[in-house]
Coordinates of N, CA and C and ligand atoms in Angstrom, one line a residue:
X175 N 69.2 91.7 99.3 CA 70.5 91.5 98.7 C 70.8 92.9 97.9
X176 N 72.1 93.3 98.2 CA 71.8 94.6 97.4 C 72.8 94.5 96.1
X177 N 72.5 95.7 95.0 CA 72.7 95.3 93.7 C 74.4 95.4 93.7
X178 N 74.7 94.5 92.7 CA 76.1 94.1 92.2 C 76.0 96.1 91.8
X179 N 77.5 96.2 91.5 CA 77.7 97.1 90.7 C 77.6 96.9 89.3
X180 N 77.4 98.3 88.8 CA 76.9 98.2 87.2 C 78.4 98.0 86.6
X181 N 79.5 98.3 86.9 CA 80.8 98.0 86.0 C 81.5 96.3 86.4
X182 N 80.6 95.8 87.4 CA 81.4 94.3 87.9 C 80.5 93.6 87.2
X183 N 81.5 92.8 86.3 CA 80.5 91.4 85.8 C 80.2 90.3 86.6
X184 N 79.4 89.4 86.4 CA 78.9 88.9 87.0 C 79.4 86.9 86.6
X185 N 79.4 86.3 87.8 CA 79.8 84.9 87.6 C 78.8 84.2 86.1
X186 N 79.4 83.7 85.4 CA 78.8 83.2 84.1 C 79.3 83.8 82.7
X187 N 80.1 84.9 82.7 CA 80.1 85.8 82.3 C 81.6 85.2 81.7
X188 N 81.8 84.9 80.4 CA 83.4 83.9 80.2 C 84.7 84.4 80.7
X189 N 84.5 86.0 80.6 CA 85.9 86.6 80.8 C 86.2 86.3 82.3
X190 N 85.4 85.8 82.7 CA 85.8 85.4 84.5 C 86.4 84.3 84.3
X191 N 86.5 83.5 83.4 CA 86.8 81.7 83.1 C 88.0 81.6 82.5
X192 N 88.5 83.0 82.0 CA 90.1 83.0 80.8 C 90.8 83.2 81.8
X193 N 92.1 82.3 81.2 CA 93.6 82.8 81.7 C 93.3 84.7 81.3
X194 N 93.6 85.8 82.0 CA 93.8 86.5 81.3 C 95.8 87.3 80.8
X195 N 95.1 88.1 79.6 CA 96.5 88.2 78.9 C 97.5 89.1 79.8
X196 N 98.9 88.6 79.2 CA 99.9 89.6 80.3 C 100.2 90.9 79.8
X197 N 99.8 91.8 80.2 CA 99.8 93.4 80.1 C 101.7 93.3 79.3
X198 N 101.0 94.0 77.9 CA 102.5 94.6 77.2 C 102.8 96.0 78.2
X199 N 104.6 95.5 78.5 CA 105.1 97.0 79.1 C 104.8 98.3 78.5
X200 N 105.3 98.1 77.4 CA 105.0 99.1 76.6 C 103.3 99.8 76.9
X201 N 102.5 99.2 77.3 CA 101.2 99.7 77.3 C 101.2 100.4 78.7
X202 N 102.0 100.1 79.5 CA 101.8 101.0 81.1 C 102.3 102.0 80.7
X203 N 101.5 103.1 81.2 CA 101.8 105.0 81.6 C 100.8 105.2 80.6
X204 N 100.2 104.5 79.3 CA 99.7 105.5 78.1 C 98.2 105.5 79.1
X205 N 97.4 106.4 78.3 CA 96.1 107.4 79.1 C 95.1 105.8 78.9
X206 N 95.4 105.1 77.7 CA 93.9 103.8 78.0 C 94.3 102.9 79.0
X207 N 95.8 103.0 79.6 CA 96.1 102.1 80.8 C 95.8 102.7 82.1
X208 N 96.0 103.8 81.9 CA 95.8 104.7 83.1 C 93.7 105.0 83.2
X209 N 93.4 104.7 81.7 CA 91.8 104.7 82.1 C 91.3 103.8 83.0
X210 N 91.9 102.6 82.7 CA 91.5 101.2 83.4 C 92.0 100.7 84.8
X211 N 93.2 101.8 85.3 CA 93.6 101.8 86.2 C 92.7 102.6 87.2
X212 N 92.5 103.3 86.9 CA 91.2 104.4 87.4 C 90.0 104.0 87.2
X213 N 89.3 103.3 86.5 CA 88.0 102.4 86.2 C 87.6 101.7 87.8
X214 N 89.5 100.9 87.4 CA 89.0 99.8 88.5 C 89.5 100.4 89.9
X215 N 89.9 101.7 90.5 CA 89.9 101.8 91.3 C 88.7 102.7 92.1
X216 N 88.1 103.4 91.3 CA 87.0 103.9 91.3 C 85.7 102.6 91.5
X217 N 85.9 101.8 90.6 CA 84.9 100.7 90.9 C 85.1 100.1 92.2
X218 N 86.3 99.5 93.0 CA 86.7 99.5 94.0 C 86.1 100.0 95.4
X219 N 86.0 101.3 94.8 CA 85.9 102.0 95.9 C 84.3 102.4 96.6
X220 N 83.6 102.7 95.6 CA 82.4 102.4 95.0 C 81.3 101.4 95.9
X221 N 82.2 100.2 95.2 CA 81.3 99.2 94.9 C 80.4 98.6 96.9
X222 N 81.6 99.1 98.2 CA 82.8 98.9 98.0 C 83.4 97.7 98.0
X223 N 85.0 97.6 98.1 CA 85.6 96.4 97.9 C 87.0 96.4 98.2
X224 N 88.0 95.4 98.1 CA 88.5 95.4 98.9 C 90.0 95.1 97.7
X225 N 89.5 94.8 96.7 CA 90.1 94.1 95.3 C 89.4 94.1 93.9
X226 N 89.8 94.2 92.8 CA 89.3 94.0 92.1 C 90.4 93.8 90.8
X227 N 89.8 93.4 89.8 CA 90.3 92.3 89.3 C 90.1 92.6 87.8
X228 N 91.1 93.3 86.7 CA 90.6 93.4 85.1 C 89.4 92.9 84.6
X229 N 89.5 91.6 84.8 CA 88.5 90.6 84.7 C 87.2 91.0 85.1
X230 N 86.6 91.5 86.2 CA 85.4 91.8 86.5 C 85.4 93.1 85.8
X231 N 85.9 93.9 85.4 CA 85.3 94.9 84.9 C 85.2 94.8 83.2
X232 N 85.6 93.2 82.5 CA 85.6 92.5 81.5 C 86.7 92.9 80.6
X233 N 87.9 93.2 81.3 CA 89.1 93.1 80.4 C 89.8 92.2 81.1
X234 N 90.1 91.5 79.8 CA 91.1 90.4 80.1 C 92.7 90.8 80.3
X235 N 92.9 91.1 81.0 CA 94.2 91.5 81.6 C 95.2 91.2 82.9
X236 N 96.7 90.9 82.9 CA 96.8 90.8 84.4 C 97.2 91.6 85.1
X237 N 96.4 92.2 85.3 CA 96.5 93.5 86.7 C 95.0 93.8 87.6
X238 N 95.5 93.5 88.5 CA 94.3 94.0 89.6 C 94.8 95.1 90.6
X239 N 94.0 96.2 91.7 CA 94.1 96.6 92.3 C 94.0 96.4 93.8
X240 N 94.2 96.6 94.6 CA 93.8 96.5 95.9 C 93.9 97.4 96.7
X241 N 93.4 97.8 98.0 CA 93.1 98.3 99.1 C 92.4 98.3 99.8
X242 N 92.9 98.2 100.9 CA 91.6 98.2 102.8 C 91.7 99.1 103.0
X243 N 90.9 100.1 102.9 CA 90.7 101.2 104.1 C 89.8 101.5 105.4
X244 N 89.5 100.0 105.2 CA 88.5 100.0 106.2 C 89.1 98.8 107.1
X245 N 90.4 98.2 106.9 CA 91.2 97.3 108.0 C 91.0 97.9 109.4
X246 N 92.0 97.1 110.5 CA 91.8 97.9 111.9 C 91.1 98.6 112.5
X247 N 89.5 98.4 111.8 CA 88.5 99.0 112.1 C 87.6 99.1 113.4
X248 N 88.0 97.1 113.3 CA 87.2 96.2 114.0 C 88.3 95.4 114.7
X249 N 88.0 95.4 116.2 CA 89.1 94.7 117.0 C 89.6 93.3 116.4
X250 N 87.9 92.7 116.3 CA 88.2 91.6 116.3 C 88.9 90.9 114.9
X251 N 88.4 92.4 113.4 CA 88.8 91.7 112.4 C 90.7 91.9 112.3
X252 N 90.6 92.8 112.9 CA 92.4 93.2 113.3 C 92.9 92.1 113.7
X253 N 92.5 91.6 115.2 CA 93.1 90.3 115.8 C 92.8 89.3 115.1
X254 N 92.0 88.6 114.9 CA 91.7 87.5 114.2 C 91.8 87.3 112.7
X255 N 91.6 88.0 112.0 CA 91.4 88.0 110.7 C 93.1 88.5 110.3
X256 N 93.4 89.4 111.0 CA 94.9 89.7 110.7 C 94.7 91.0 109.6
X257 N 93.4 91.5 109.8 CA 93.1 93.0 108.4 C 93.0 94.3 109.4
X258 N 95.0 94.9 108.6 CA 95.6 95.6 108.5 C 94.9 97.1 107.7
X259 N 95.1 97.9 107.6 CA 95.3 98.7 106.8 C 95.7 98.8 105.5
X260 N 95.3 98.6 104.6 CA 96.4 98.2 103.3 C 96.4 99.4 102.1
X261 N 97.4 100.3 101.9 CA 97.5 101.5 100.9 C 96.8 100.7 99.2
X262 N 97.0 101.8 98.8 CA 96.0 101.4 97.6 C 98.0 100.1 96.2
X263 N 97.4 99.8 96.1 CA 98.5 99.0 94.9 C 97.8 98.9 93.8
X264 N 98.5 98.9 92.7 CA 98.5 98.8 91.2 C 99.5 97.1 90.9
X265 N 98.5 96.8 90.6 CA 99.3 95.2 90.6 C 99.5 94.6 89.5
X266 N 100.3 94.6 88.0 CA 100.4 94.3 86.8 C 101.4 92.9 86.4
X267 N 101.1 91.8 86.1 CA 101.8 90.6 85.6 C 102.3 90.3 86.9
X268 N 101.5 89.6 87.6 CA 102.1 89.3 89.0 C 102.5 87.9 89.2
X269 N 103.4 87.5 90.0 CA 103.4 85.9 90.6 C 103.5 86.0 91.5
X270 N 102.9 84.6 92.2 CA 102.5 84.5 93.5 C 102.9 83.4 94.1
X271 N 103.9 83.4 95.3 CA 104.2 82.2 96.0 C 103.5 82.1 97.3
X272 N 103.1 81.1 98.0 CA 103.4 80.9 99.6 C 104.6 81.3 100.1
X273 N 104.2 82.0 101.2 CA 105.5 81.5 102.3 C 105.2 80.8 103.3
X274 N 106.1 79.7 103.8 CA 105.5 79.0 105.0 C 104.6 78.5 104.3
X275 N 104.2 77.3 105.0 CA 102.8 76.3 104.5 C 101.6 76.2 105.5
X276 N 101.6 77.6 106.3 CA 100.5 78.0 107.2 C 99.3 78.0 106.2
X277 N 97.8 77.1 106.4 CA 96.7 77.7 105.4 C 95.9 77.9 106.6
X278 N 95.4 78.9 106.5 CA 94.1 80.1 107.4 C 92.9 79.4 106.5
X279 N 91.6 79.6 107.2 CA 89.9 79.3 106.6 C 89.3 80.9 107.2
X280 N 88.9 81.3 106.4 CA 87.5 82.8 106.8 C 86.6 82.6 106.1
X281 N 85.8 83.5 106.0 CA 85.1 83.5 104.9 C 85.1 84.4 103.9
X282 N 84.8 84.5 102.8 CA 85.1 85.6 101.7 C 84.1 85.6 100.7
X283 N 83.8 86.7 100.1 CA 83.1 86.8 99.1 C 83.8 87.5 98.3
X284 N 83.0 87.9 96.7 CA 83.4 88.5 95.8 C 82.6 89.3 95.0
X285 N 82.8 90.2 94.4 CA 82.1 91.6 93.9 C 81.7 90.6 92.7
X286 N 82.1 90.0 91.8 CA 81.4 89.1 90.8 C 80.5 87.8 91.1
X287 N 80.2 87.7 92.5 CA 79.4 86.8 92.7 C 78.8 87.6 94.0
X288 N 77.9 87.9 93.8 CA 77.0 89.2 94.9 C 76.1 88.6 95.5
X289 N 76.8 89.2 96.8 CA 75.5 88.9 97.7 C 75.8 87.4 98.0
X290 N 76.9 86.5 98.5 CA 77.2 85.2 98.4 C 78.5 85.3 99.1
X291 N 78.7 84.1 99.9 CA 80.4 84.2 101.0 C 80.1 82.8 101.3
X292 N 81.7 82.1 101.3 CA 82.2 80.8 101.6 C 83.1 81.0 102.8
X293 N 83.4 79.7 103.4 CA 84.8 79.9 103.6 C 85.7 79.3 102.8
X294 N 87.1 79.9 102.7 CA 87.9 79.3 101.9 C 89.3 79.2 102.8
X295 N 89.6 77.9 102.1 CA 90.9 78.6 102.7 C 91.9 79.1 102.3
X296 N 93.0 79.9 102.5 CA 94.1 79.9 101.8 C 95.5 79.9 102.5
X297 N 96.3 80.2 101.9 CA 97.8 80.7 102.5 C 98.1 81.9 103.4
X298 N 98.6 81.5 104.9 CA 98.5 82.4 105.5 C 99.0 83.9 105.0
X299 N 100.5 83.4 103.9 CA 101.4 84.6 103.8 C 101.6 84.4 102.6
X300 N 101.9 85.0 101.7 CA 102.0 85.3 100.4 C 103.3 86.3 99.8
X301 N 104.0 86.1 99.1 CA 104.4 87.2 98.2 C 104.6 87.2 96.7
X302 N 104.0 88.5 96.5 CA 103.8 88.7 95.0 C 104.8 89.5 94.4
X303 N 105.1 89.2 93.3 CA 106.6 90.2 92.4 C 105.6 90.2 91.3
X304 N 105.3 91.8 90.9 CA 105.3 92.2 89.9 C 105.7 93.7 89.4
X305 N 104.9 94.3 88.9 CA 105.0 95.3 88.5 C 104.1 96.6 88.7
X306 N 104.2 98.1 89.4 CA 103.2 99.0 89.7 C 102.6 99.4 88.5
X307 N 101.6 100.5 88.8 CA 101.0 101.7 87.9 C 102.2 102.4 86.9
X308 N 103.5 102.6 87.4 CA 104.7 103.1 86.7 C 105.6 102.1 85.6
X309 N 105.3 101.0 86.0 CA 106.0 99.9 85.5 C 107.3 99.4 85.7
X310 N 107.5 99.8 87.6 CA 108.4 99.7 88.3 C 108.3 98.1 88.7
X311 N 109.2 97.3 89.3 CA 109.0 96.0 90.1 C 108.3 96.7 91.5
X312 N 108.0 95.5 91.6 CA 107.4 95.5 93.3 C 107.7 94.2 93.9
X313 N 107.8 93.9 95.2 CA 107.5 92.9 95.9 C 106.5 93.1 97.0
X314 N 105.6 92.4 96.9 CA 104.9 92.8 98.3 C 104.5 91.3 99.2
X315 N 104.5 91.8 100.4 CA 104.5 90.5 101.1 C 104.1 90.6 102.8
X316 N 102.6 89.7 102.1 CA 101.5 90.4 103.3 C 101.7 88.5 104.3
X317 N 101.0 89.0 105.1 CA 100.1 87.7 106.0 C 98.5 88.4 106.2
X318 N 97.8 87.3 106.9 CA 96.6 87.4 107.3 C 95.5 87.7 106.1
X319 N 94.8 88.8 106.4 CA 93.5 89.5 105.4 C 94.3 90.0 104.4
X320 N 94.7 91.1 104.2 CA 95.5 91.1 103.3 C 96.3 89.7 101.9
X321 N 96.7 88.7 102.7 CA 96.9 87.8 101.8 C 96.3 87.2 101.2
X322 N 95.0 87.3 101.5 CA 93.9 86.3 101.5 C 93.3 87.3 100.3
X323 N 93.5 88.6 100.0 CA 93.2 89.6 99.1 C 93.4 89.0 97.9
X324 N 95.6 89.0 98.2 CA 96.2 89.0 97.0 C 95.6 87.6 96.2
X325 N 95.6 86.5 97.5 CA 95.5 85.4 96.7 C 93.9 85.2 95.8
X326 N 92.8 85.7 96.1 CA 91.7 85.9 95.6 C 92.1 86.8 94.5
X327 N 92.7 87.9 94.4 CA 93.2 89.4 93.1 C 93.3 87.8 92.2
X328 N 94.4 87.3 92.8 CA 95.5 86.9 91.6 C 94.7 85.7 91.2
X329 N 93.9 84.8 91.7 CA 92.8 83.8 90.8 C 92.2 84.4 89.5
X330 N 91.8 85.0 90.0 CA 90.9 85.9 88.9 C 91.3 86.5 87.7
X331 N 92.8 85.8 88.1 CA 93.6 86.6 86.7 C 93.7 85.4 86.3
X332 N 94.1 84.0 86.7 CA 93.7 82.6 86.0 C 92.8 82.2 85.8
X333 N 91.7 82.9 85.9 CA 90.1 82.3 85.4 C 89.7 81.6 86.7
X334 N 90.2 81.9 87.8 CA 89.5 80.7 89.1 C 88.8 81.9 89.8
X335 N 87.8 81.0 90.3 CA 86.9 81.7 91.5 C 86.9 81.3 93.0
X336 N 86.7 81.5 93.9 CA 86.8 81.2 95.1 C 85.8 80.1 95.0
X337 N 84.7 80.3 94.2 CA 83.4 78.9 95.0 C 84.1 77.6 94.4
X338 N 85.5 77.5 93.3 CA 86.6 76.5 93.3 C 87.4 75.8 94.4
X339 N 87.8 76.9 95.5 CA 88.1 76.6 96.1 C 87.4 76.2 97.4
X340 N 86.4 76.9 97.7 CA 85.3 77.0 99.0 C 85.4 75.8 99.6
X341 N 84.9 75.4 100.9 CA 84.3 74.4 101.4 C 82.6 74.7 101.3
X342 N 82.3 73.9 100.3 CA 80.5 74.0 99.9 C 80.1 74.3 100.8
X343 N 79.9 73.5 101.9 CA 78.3 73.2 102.7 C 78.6 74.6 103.6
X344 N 79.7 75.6 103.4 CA 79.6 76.8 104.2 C 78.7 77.9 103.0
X345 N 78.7 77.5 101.8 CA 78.3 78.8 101.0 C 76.9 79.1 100.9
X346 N 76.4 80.2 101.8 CA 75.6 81.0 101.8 C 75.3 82.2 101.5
X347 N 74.3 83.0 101.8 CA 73.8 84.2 101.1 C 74.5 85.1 102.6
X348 N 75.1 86.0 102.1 CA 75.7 87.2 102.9 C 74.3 87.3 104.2
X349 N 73.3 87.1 103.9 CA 72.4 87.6 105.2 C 72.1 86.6 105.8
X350 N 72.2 85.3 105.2 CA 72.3 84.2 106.0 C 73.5 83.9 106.9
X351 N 75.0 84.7 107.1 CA 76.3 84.2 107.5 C 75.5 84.7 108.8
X352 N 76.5 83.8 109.9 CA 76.3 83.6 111.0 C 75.1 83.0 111.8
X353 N 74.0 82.5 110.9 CA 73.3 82.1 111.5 C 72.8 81.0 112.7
X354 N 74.2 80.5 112.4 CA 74.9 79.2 113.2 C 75.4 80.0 114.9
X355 N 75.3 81.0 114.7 CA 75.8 81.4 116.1 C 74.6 81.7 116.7
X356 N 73.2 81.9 116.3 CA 72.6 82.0 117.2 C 71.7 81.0 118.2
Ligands
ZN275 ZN1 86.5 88.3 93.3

């Protein structure tokens, strides 16, 4: 199993458990927003990952980051999985609807719970309205892997974790997945 990163906390850890607080406008552009924006994209990238989330890096805040740059990689996770390419976002005070009442199952894991993957299911498509790195609106509005991001980002800003939502008897240790196929 290999090691968590040293800036991702770890499941047990309370600040994973809090609603976290909604980012004052006023506080986007100054240099300690912009540290934390950089913190966690750097940890992101690092670690690596695909998302990450105030909360794992133990600020209670609502903003998370995202980016795939490792989507379209893989045929199959292209076709199947529906994982795109996804540019880097700054995601601050967000909400999140369904669209369509399509729910997808994969599997997924998470940088605060290491070395561990469920499947879960979620909402095929999603859009989120919030706010960027500048403190502009945004709407963004993905399907497939990608939504499956946002919707994991944005738990984590309510204190929920995926192994809430999981179907149990799939949650195994990353080196154990697939073993059903052979
Ligand atoms: Zn996570």
């Amino acid at each position: 199993m290999s090691d968590a990163h040293p800036n991702i906390v770890q499941v047990g850890h309370p600040v994973l458990r809090r609603r976290a607080q909604a980012v004052d406008v006023d506080w986007i552009g100054t240099p300690e927003f912009d540290k934390l924006v950089d913190l966690m994209v750097d940890t992101m990238r690092e670690a690596p990952g695909v998302g990450v989330a105030a909360p794992q890096v133990g600020v209670s805040k609502q903003m998370f980051v995202f980016e795939d740059r490792y989507g379209g990689d893989d045929e199959e996770d292209a076709a199947t999985r529906e994982r795109p390419v996804v540019p880097l976002e700054v995601v601050v005070n967000p909400t999140l609807d369904p669209v369509g009442d399509h729910i997808v199952k994969f599997y997924e894991g998470c940088l605060s719970i290491n070395g561990f993957a469920a499947v879960v299911p979620r909402h095929k498509m999603v859009r989120v309205r919030a706010l960027d790195r500048k403190g502009e609106p945004i709407e963004l509005e993905w399907q497939g892997w990608p939504a499956r991001i946002l919707q994991h980002e944005y738990d984590h800003l309510q204190g929920t974790l995926y192994i809430d939502r999981m179907n149990s008897k799939t949650y195994s240790t990353v080196e154990n997945l697939g073993d059903d196929d052979d």
